[in-house]
CSV table of C-alpha atoms in Angstrom, one decimal:
chain,number,residue,atom,x,y,z
W,1,MET,CA,-35.5,-0.4,7.1
W,2,THR,CA,-32.6,1.5,8.7
W,3,ASP,CA,-32.8,3.6,11.8
W,4,ASP,CA,-31.4,7.0,11.0
W,5,SER,CA,-32.4,8.7,14.3
W,6,PRO,CA,-29.6,10.0,16.5
W,7,THR,CA,-30.5,7.6,19.3
W,8,GLY,CA,-30.8,4.5,17.0
W,9,GLY,CA,-27.7,5.2,15.1
W,10,ALA,CA,-25.4,5.9,18.1
W,11,PRO,CA,-24.7,2.3,19.1
W,12,ALA,CA,-23.8,1.4,15.5
W,13,SER,CA,-21.6,4.5,15.2
W,14,ARG,CA,-19.8,3.6,18.4
W,15,LEU,CA,-19.3,0.1,17.2
W,16,ARG,CA,-17.9,1.3,13.8
W,17,ALA,CA,-15.5,3.5,15.8
W,18,VAL,CA,-14.0,0.5,17.6
W,19,LEU,CA,-14.1,-2.3,14.9
W,20,PRO,CA,-11.3,-2.5,12.4
W,21,ASP,CA,-11.5,-0.1,9.4
W,22,LEU,CA,-12.1,-2.2,6.3
W,23,THR,CA,-11.6,0.7,3.9
W,24,PRO,CA,-8.2,-0.5,2.5
W,25,TRP,CA,-9.8,-3.9,1.8
W,26,ARG,CA,-12.7,-2.4,-0.1
W,27,ALA,CA,-10.7,0.3,-1.9
W,28,SER,CA,-7.7,-1.7,-3.1
W,29,ALA,CA,-7.8,-5.0,-5.1
W,30,ASP,CA,-4.1,-5.4,-4.7
W,31,PHE,CA,-4.3,-5.1,-1.0
W,32,ARG,CA,-7.0,-7.8,-0.9
W,33,LYS,CA,-4.7,-10.1,-3.0
W,34,VAL,CA,-1.7,-9.5,-0.7
W,35,TRP,CA,-3.8,-9.9,2.5
W,36,LEU,CA,-5.3,-13.2,1.3
W,37,ALA,CA,-2.0,-14.6,0.1
W,38,GLY,CA,-0.4,-13.7,3.4
W,39,LEU,CA,-3.3,-15.3,5.4
W,40,ILE,CA,-3.1,-18.5,3.4
W,41,SER,CA,0.7,-18.9,3.5
W,42,THR,CA,0.8,-18.0,7.3
W,43,PHE,CA,-1.2,-21.1,8.1
W,44,GLY,CA,1.1,-23.3,6.0
W,45,SER,CA,4.2,-21.6,7.5
W,46,PHE,CA,3.1,-22.5,11.0
W,47,LEU,CA,2.7,-26.1,10.0
W,48,THR,CA,6.4,-26.1,9.1
W,49,PHE,CA,7.3,-24.0,12.1
W,50,VAL,CA,6.0,-26.7,14.4
W,51,ALA,CA,7.0,-29.7,12.2
W,52,LEU,CA,10.6,-28.8,11.6
W,53,PRO,CA,11.8,-28.8,15.3
W,54,VAL,CA,9.7,-31.9,15.9
W,55,GLN,CA,11.4,-33.8,13.1
W,56,ILE,CA,14.9,-32.6,14.3
W,57,LYS,CA,14.0,-33.8,17.8
W,58,GLU,CA,12.9,-37.2,16.5
W,59,LEU,CA,16.0,-37.6,14.4
W,60,THR,CA,18.6,-36.4,16.9
W,61,GLY,CA,17.0,-36.5,20.3
W,62,SER,CA,19.0,-33.3,21.1
W,63,ALA,CA,17.6,-30.1,22.5
W,64,ALA,CA,20.8,-28.3,21.3
W,65,ALA,CA,20.1,-29.6,17.7
W,66,VAL,CA,16.6,-28.1,17.9
W,67,GLY,CA,18.0,-24.8,19.3
W,68,ALA,CA,20.5,-24.6,16.4
W,69,ILE,CA,17.6,-23.8,14.0
W,70,GLY,CA,17.6,-20.2,15.3
W,71,ALA,CA,21.4,-20.0,14.8
W,72,VAL,CA,21.3,-21.0,11.1
W,73,GLU,CA,18.4,-18.6,10.5
W,74,LEU,CA,20.2,-15.5,12.0
W,75,VAL,CA,22.9,-14.9,9.5
W,76,PRO,CA,20.7,-15.0,6.4
W,77,LEU,CA,18.2,-12.8,8.2
W,78,VAL,CA,20.9,-10.1,8.8
W,79,VAL,CA,22.6,-10.3,5.4
W,80,CYS,CA,19.5,-10.8,3.2
W,81,GLY,CA,17.4,-8.3,5.2
W,82,LEU,CA,19.7,-5.4,4.4
W,83,TYR,CA,20.3,-6.5,0.8
W,84,GLY,CA,16.7,-7.4,0.3
W,85,GLY,CA,15.8,-3.8,1.2
W,86,ALA,CA,18.1,-2.5,-1.5
W,87,LEU,CA,16.6,-5.0,-4.0
W,88,ALA,CA,13.1,-3.7,-3.2
W,89,ASP,CA,14.1,-0.2,-4.1
W,90,ALA,CA,15.8,-1.2,-7.3
W,91,LEU,CA,13.6,-4.0,-8.8
W,92,ASP,CA,9.9,-4.6,-9.5
W,93,LYS,CA,8.4,-5.3,-6.1
W,94,ARG,CA,5.7,-7.6,-7.5
W,95,GLY,CA,8.4,-9.8,-9.2
W,96,LEU,CA,10.3,-10.1,-5.9
W,97,ILE,CA,7.2,-11.1,-4.0
W,98,VAL,CA,6.2,-13.7,-6.6
W,99,TRP,CA,9.6,-15.3,-7.0
W,100,THR,CA,10.3,-15.5,-3.3
W,101,GLU,CA,6.9,-17.0,-2.6
W,102,ALA,CA,7.6,-19.6,-5.3
W,103,GLY,CA,10.9,-20.3,-3.7
W,104,GLN,CA,9.2,-21.0,-0.4
W,105,ALA,CA,7.0,-23.5,-2.2
W,106,VAL,CA,10.1,-25.3,-3.6
W,107,LEU,CA,11.6,-25.4,-0.1
W,108,SER,CA,8.4,-27.0,1.2
W,109,ALA,CA,8.6,-29.6,-1.5
W,110,VAL,CA,12.2,-30.4,-0.4
W,111,LEU,CA,11.0,-31.0,3.2
W,112,LEU,CA,8.2,-33.2,1.9
W,113,LEU,CA,10.5,-35.3,-0.2
W,114,ASN,CA,13.0,-35.7,2.7
W,115,ALA,CA,10.2,-36.7,5.1
W,116,LEU,CA,9.0,-39.4,2.7
W,117,LEU,CA,12.5,-41.1,2.6
W,118,PRO,CA,12.9,-44.3,4.5
W,119,ARG,CA,15.7,-42.5,6.5
W,120,PRO,CA,15.2,-38.7,6.4
W,121,SER,CA,18.4,-36.7,6.7
W,122,VAL,CA,19.0,-33.9,9.1
W,123,TRP,CA,21.1,-31.5,7.0
W,124,PRO,CA,18.3,-30.6,4.6
W,125,LEU,CA,16.3,-29.4,7.5
W,126,TYR,CA,18.9,-26.9,8.4
W,127,ALA,CA,19.5,-25.9,4.8
W,128,VAL,CA,15.8,-25.2,4.3
W,129,ALA,CA,15.6,-23.2,7.5
W,130,ALA,CA,18.5,-21.0,6.3
W,131,LEU,CA,17.2,-20.6,2.8
W,132,SER,CA,13.7,-19.9,4.0
W,133,SER,CA,15.1,-17.2,6.3
W,134,ALA,CA,16.9,-15.7,3.4
W,135,LEU,CA,13.8,-15.6,1.2
W,136,VAL,CA,11.6,-14.1,3.9
W,137,SER,CA,14.3,-11.4,4.5
W,138,VAL,CA,14.2,-10.5,0.8
W,139,GLN,CA,10.4,-10.6,0.5
W,140,ARG,CA,9.5,-8.7,3.6
W,141,PRO,CA,11.1,-5.3,2.5
W,142,ALA,CA,9.3,-5.6,-0.8
W,143,LEU,CA,6.0,-6.2,0.9
W,144,GLU,CA,6.5,-3.2,3.2
W,145,ALA,CA,7.6,-1.0,0.3
W,146,LEU,CA,4.6,-2.1,-1.7
W,147,LEU,CA,2.0,-1.2,0.9
W,148,PRO,CA,2.1,2.6,0.5
W,149,ARG,CA,1.7,2.2,-3.2
W,150,ILE,CA,-1.4,0.1,-3.1
W,151,VAL,CA,-3.1,1.8,-0.1
W,152,ALA,CA,-4.0,5.5,0.2
W,153,HIS,CA,-1.9,7.6,2.6
W,154,ASP,CA,-4.7,8.2,5.1
W,155,HIS,CA,-5.7,4.5,5.0
W,156,LEU,CA,-2.3,3.2,6.1
W,157,PRO,CA,-3.1,2.9,9.8
W,158,ALA,CA,-6.2,0.8,8.9
W,159,ALA,CA,-4.1,-1.3,6.5
W,160,ALA,CA,-1.5,-1.9,9.3
W,161,SER,CA,-4.2,-3.1,11.6
W,162,LEU,CA,-5.7,-5.5,9.0
W,163,ASN,CA,-2.2,-6.9,8.2
W,164,ALA,CA,-1.5,-7.4,11.9
W,165,LEU,CA,-4.9,-9.1,12.3
W,166,ARG,CA,-3.9,-11.5,9.6
W,167,TRP,CA,-0.7,-12.4,11.4
W,168,GLN,CA,-2.4,-12.8,14.7
W,169,VAL,CA,-5.1,-15.2,13.3
W,170,GLY,CA,-2.2,-17.3,12.1
W,171,GLY,CA,-0.4,-16.9,15.4
W,172,VAL,CA,-3.3,-18.2,17.5
W,173,ALA,CA,-4.9,-20.8,15.2
W,174,GLY,CA,-1.8,-21.9,13.2
W,175,PRO,CA,0.1,-23.6,16.0
W,176,ALA,CA,-3.0,-25.3,17.2
W,177,LEU,CA,-3.8,-26.7,13.8
W,178,ALA,CA,-0.1,-27.6,13.3
W,179,GLY,CA,-0.1,-29.6,16.5
W,180,VAL,CA,-3.1,-31.6,15.4
W,181,VAL,CA,-1.7,-32.3,11.9
W,182,VAL,CA,1.7,-33.3,13.1
W,183,ALA,CA,0.4,-35.5,16.0
W,184,TYR,CA,-2.3,-37.3,14.1
W,185,ALA,CA,-1.5,-37.1,10.4
W,186,GLY,CA,2.3,-37.0,10.4
W,187,LEU,CA,5.1,-34.7,9.3
W,188,GLY,CA,4.7,-35.5,5.6
W,189,TRP,CA,1.1,-34.2,5.7
W,190,ALA,CA,2.2,-31.0,7.4
W,191,TYR,CA,4.9,-30.3,4.7
W,192,ALA,CA,2.4,-31.2,2.0
W,193,ALA,CA,-0.2,-28.8,3.3
W,194,ASP,CA,2.5,-26.1,3.6
W,195,LEU,CA,3.4,-26.7,-0.1
W,196,VAL,CA,-0.3,-26.3,-1.1
W,197,THR,CA,-0.7,-23.0,0.8
W,198,PHE,CA,2.4,-21.6,-1.0
W,199,VAL,CA,1.1,-22.6,-4.4
W,200,VAL,CA,-2.3,-20.9,-3.7
W,201,SER,CA,-0.5,-17.8,-2.4
W,202,VAL,CA,1.6,-17.6,-5.5
W,203,LEU,CA,-1.6,-17.7,-7.6
W,204,CYS,CA,-2.9,-14.7,-5.5
W,205,VAL,CA,0.1,-12.5,-5.8
W,206,ILE,CA,0.9,-13.2,-9.4
W,207,GLY,CA,-2.2,-11.1,-10.3
W,208,LEU,CA,-0.7,-8.0,-8.6
W,209,ALA,CA,-0.1,-4.9,-10.8
W,210,PRO,CA,3.6,-4.3,-11.6
W,211,SER,CA,5.4,-2.1,-9.1
W,212,PRO,CA,8.5,-0.8,-10.8
W,213,PRO,CA,11.2,1.0,-8.9
W,214,SER,CA,11.0,4.8,-8.3
W,215,HIS,CA,13.0,6.9,-10.8
W,216,GLU,CA,15.1,7.9,-7.8
W,217,GLY,CA,15.8,4.4,-6.7
W,218,ALA,CA,19.4,3.4,-6.4
W,219,GLU,CA,21.0,0.2,-7.8
W,220,PRO,CA,21.4,-2.5,-5.1
W,221,SER,CA,24.9,-2.1,-3.6
W,222,LEU,CA,26.7,-1.5,-0.3
W,223,ARG,CA,26.6,2.2,-1.1
W,224,ALA,CA,22.8,2.1,-1.5
W,225,ILE,CA,22.5,0.2,1.8
W,226,ALA,CA,24.7,2.8,3.5
W,227,GLU,CA,22.6,5.6,2.1
W,228,GLY,CA,19.5,4.0,3.7
W,229,ALA,CA,21.4,3.7,7.0
W,230,ARG,CA,22.4,7.3,6.9
W,231,TYR,CA,18.9,8.4,6.3
W,232,ALA,CA,17.6,6.3,9.2
W,233,TRP,CA,20.3,7.8,11.5
W,234,SER,CA,19.3,11.3,10.4
W,235,ARG,CA,15.7,10.7,11.4
W,236,LYS,CA,15.9,10.4,15.2
W,237,GLU,CA,12.2,9.6,15.5
W,238,LEU,CA,12.7,6.6,13.2
W,239,LEU,CA,15.8,5.6,15.1
W,240,GLY,CA,13.7,5.7,18.2
W,241,THR,CA,11.2,3.2,16.9
W,242,TYR,CA,14.0,0.8,16.1
W,243,VAL,CA,15.8,0.9,19.4
W,244,ILE,CA,12.7,1.0,21.5
W,245,ASP,CA,11.5,-2.3,19.9
W,246,ILE,CA,15.0,-3.9,20.2
W,247,ALA,CA,15.1,-3.0,23.9
W,248,ALA,CA,11.7,-4.4,24.6
W,249,MET,CA,12.4,-7.7,22.9
W,250,LEU,CA,16.0,-8.0,24.2
W,251,PHE,CA,15.1,-7.6,27.8
W,252,ALA,CA,11.5,-8.8,28.2
W,253,LEU,CA,10.7,-11.6,25.7
W,254,PRO,CA,9.9,-14.7,27.9
W,255,LEU,CA,9.0,-17.3,25.2
W,256,ALA,CA,12.2,-19.4,25.8
W,257,VAL,CA,11.5,-19.9,29.5
W,258,LEU,CA,7.7,-20.4,29.4
W,259,PRO,CA,8.0,-24.2,29.6
W,260,PHE,CA,10.0,-23.9,32.8
W,261,LEU,CA,7.6,-21.2,34.2
W,262,ALA,CA,4.7,-23.6,33.6
W,263,ASP,CA,6.5,-26.3,35.5
W,264,GLU,CA,7.2,-23.9,38.4
W,265,LEU,CA,3.6,-23.0,38.6
W,266,GLY,CA,2.6,-26.7,38.6
W,267,ALA,CA,0.6,-26.2,35.4
W,268,PRO,CA,2.3,-27.8,32.5
W,269,TRP,CA,-1.2,-28.1,30.9
W,270,ALA,CA,-1.1,-24.3,30.6
W,271,LEU,CA,2.0,-24.1,28.4
W,272,GLY,CA,0.0,-23.9,25.2
W,273,LEU,CA,-2.2,-21.2,26.6
W,274,MET,CA,0.9,-19.2,27.6
W,275,TYR,CA,2.3,-19.3,24.1
W,276,ALA,CA,-1.1,-18.3,22.7
W,277,ALA,CA,-1.7,-15.5,25.3
W,278,VAL,CA,0.7,-12.9,23.7
W,279,PRO,CA,-0.8,-13.2,20.1
W,280,ALA,CA,-4.3,-13.4,21.6
W,281,GLY,CA,-3.7,-10.0,23.3
W,282,ALA,CA,-2.4,-8.6,20.1
W,283,MET,CA,-5.5,-9.9,18.2
W,284,LEU,CA,-7.8,-8.1,20.7
W,285,VAL,CA,-6.2,-4.8,19.8
W,286,SER,CA,-6.5,-5.5,16.1
W,287,LEU,CA,-10.2,-6.5,16.4
W,288,THR,CA,-10.9,-3.1,18.2
W,289,SER,CA,-8.4,-1.0,16.2
W,290,GLY,CA,-10.9,1.6,15.0
W,291,TRP,CA,-9.6,4.1,17.6
W,292,THR,CA,-6.1,4.1,16.1
W,293,ALA,CA,-7.1,6.4,13.3
W,294,ARG,CA,-7.7,9.1,15.9
W,295,VAL,CA,-4.2,8.9,17.4
W,296,HIS,CA,-1.6,11.3,15.8
W,297,ARG,CA,1.2,11.4,18.4
W,298,HIS,CA,2.5,8.0,17.3
W,299,GLY,CA,5.9,8.3,19.0
W,300,ARG,CA,4.4,8.7,22.4
W,301,ALA,CA,2.1,5.8,21.8
W,302,VAL,CA,5.1,3.6,20.8
W,303,VAL,CA,7.0,4.6,24.0
W,304,LEU,CA,4.0,4.1,26.3
W,305,ALA,CA,3.0,0.8,24.8
W,306,ALA,CA,6.6,-0.6,25.0
W,307,ALA,CA,6.8,0.5,28.7
W,308,LEU,CA,3.4,-1.3,29.4
W,309,TRP,CA,4.8,-4.4,27.7
W,310,GLY,CA,7.7,-4.4,30.2
W,311,ALA,CA,5.4,-3.8,33.1
W,312,ALA,CA,3.1,-6.6,32.1
W,313,ILE,CA,6.0,-9.0,31.8
W,314,THR,CA,7.3,-7.9,35.2
W,315,ALA,CA,3.8,-8.7,36.7
W,316,ALA,CA,3.8,-12.1,35.0
W,317,GLY,CA,7.1,-12.9,36.5
W,318,LEU,CA,6.0,-11.9,40.0
W,319,SER,CA,2.6,-13.8,39.8
W,320,HIS,CA,2.2,-17.1,41.5
W,321,GLU,CA,-1.2,-18.0,40.0
W,322,VAL,CA,-1.3,-19.3,36.4
W,323,TRP,CA,-4.4,-17.4,35.5
W,324,LEU,CA,-2.6,-14.1,36.5
W,325,VAL,CA,0.3,-15.1,34.4
W,326,LEU,CA,-2.0,-15.7,31.4
W,327,LEU,CA,-3.7,-12.3,32.1
W,328,PHE,CA,-0.5,-10.4,32.1
W,329,LEU,CA,0.9,-12.1,29.1
W,330,THR,CA,-2.3,-11.2,27.2
W,331,LEU,CA,-2.0,-7.6,28.3
W,332,GLY,CA,1.6,-7.6,27.3
W,333,GLY,CA,0.6,-8.9,23.8
W,334,ALA,CA,-1.9,-6.1,23.5
W,335,ALA,CA,0.7,-3.5,24.5
W,336,ASP,CA,3.2,-4.9,22.0
W,337,MET,CA,0.6,-4.8,19.2
W,338,VAL,CA,-0.1,-1.1,19.9
W,339,SER,CA,3.7,-0.4,19.7
W,340,GLY,CA,4.1,-2.3,16.5
W,341,LEU,CA,1.1,-0.8,14.9
W,342,PHE,CA,2.2,2.8,15.4
W,343,ARG,CA,5.8,2.0,14.5
W,344,GLY,CA,4.5,0.8,11.1
W,345,VAL,CA,2.3,3.8,10.6
W,346,MET,CA,5.3,6.1,11.3
W,347,TRP,CA,7.4,4.2,8.8
W,348,ASN,CA,4.8,4.1,6.0
W,349,GLN,CA,3.7,7.7,6.4
W,350,THR,CA,7.1,9.4,6.5
W,351,ILE,CA,9.7,7.4,4.5
W,352,PRO,CA,10.0,8.4,0.8
W,353,ASP,CA,9.2,5.8,-1.8
W,354,GLU,CA,12.8,5.7,-3.2
W,355,LEU,CA,14.1,4.6,0.2
W,356,ARG,CA,11.2,2.6,1.5
W,357,GLY,CA,12.7,-0.8,0.7
W,358,ARG,CA,16.1,-0.1,2.3
W,359,LEU,CA,14.5,1.2,5.4
W,360,ALA,CA,12.2,-1.8,5.5
W,361,GLY,CA,15.3,-4.0,5.6
W,362,ILE,CA,16.5,-2.1,8.6
W,363,GLU,CA,13.1,-2.4,10.2
W,364,LEU,CA,13.2,-6.2,9.6
W,365,LEU,CA,16.4,-6.4,11.6
W,366,SER,CA,15.0,-4.2,14.4
W,367,TYR,CA,12.0,-6.5,15.0
W,368,SER,CA,13.8,-9.8,14.3
W,369,VAL,CA,17.2,-9.6,15.8
W,370,GLY,CA,15.8,-8.4,19.2
W,371,PRO,CA,13.7,-11.6,19.8
W,372,GLN,CA,16.5,-13.9,18.7
W,373,LEU,CA,18.9,-12.3,21.2
W,374,GLY,CA,16.2,-11.8,23.8
W,375,GLN,CA,15.4,-15.5,24.1
W,376,THR,CA,19.1,-16.3,24.5
W,377,SER,CA,19.6,-13.6,27.2
W,378,MET,CA,16.5,-14.5,29.2
W,379,GLY,CA,17.4,-18.2,29.0
W,380,GLY,CA,20.9,-17.3,30.3
W,381,VAL,CA,19.5,-15.3,33.3
W,382,ALA,CA,17.1,-18.1,34.0
W,383,ALA,CA,20.0,-20.6,34.3
W,384,TRP,CA,21.9,-18.1,36.5
W,385,LYS,CA,19.2,-16.7,38.8
W,386,GLY,CA,16.1,-18.7,38.2
W,387,VAL,CA,13.2,-18.6,35.8
W,388,ARG,CA,10.9,-16.2,37.7
W,389,THR,CA,13.7,-13.8,38.3
W,390,SER,CA,14.6,-13.8,34.6
W,391,VAL,CA,11.1,-12.8,33.7
W,392,TRP,CA,10.4,-10.0,36.2
W,393,SER,CA,13.9,-8.6,36.0
W,394,GLY,CA,13.7,-8.5,32.3
W,395,GLY,CA,10.4,-6.6,32.4
W,396,LEU,CA,11.9,-4.0,34.8
W,397,LEU,CA,15.0,-3.6,32.5
W,398,CYS,CA,12.7,-3.1,29.6
W,399,VAL,CA,10.7,-0.3,31.4
W,400,GLY,CA,14.0,1.4,32.5
W,401,ALA,CA,15.5,1.1,29.0
W,402,VAL,CA,12.4,2.5,27.3
W,403,GLY,CA,12.3,5.4,29.7
W,404,LEU,CA,16.0,6.2,29.2
W,405,LEU,CA,15.6,6.0,25.4
W,406,ALA,CA,12.6,8.3,25.5
W,407,LEU,CA,14.7,10.9,27.3
W,408,CYS,CA,17.5,10.6,24.8
W,409,LEU,CA,15.2,10.8,21.8
W,410,PRO,CA,12.9,13.8,22.3
W,411,LYS,CA,11.9,13.9,18.6
W,412,LEU,CA,10.2,10.5,19.1
W,413,MET,CA,8.1,12.0,21.9
W,414,THR,CA,7.2,15.1,20.0
W,415,TYR,CA,6.3,13.3,16.7
W,416,ASP,CA,2.9,14.3,15.4
W,417,ALA,CA,1.7,12.9,12.1
W,418,ARG,CA,-0.3,16.1,11.4
W,419,THR,CA,2.7,18.4,11.6
W,420,ASN,CA,5.9,16.4,11.1
W,421,GLU,CA,7.7,17.8,8.1
W,422,HIS,CA,8.4,14.3,6.6
W,423,ALA,CA,4.8,13.2,7.0
W,424,VAL,CA,3.5,16.4,5.5
W,425,ARG,CA,5.9,16.3,2.6
W,426,LEU,CA,5.0,12.7,1.8
W,427,ARG,CA,1.3,13.3,2.1
W,428,GLU,CA,1.5,16.2,-0.3
W,429,ARG,CA,3.6,14.2,-2.8
W,430,ARG,CA,1.2,11.3,-2.8
W,431,ALA,CA,-1.8,13.6,-3.1
W,432,ALA,CA,-0.2,15.3,-6.1
W,433,ALA,CA,0.6,11.9,-7.7
W,434,ALA,CA,-3.0,10.7,-7.2
W,435,ALA,CA,-4.3,13.9,-8.8
W,436,ALA,CA,-2.0,13.8,-11.8
W,437,PRO,CA,-3.7,12.8,-15.1
W,438,ALA,CA,-2.8,9.4,-16.4
W,439,PRO,CA,-0.3,9.3,-19.3
W,440,VAL,CA,-1.8,9.2,-22.7
W,441,GLU,CA,-0.5,6.4,-24.9
W,442,GLY,CA,0.6,7.4,-28.3
């Protein structure tokens, strides 16, 4: 028996307003397939994410050799991210997703075979890291471009929250599972498990409906990439989402110095908690993301959340108690999640279908290059001025940069999903396409 009285239903109503909106999961079979495939492969990817540097460390004993993984991943990320966006607009998105996922399975098999050799080689590890970065850079724009096709326009904020939750579950649980597997079962088992997860993921996405290119989609070329860049430049609110995120990660991403910060605090035991704090904060936002559907001024939310991220990192750098550092890192992860969520909603609700892949390639660079450069810059400041100074000064620089960018990009601050001309136009276009009768086969 259900309680339909106003008093009895109020708590349930308030709870539904806070919890994640599962409408995209219920309404779209293709969204369920993509979500499950991503969840499964994320766990496997974290196994390799932990196993690969461990194996390079064991084979070389060099911290520089381990750090070189990021260097070999950067160039494929830049080149393939932009070209992958053009491919997503020109080819069937389902095909790109399936083949790149299958390619990741092949790379996992290469790592497994190398690990089983009596004397594993180092060069295949770098080759696989570079090729995997290339495949991810090709696949991600196709996934981003597919989302508005398989989820209703008004359900995109909820879909973004659910996708983020999937990544955060992997970000918190994946490294912990990977550490146990690598430590107690061995590198070969980690790579074998990654291979299995990719095989299962391929079986999930192979059942997706075809997603052919838009009639207006351009052939993949430098001209097509340049067309996407010109469109992004013409949309100052979009440009703002890119540069805000780059500034936040460039100045205030402390991951590279956390081991040294843990030592300074006399709490090396807390290093794992520090790494988990940022994704844990992000997960808290995703688990209580029902409120996001009631936010319409997404640009202001992006700016405010990025500034709060910088403030939280500043506080973490100034704190002398490990529990305060963990608290502020968690708050920072929550703020960063809010920023990322509304950036994604702005992209998916305003960019036309024929340009979505190319713009997704630019987005990939905006949220990937910043962290790569940010860890290098914070590590350099730590070597120059000290670990704690590198953290709090980076947070302050982030807050200042975000404020300056907000002043320079007023269209970002005035963006409103209810009235923005691009959002209104795309909403009407998708409504018309949904209402159009299905073609009759002759």
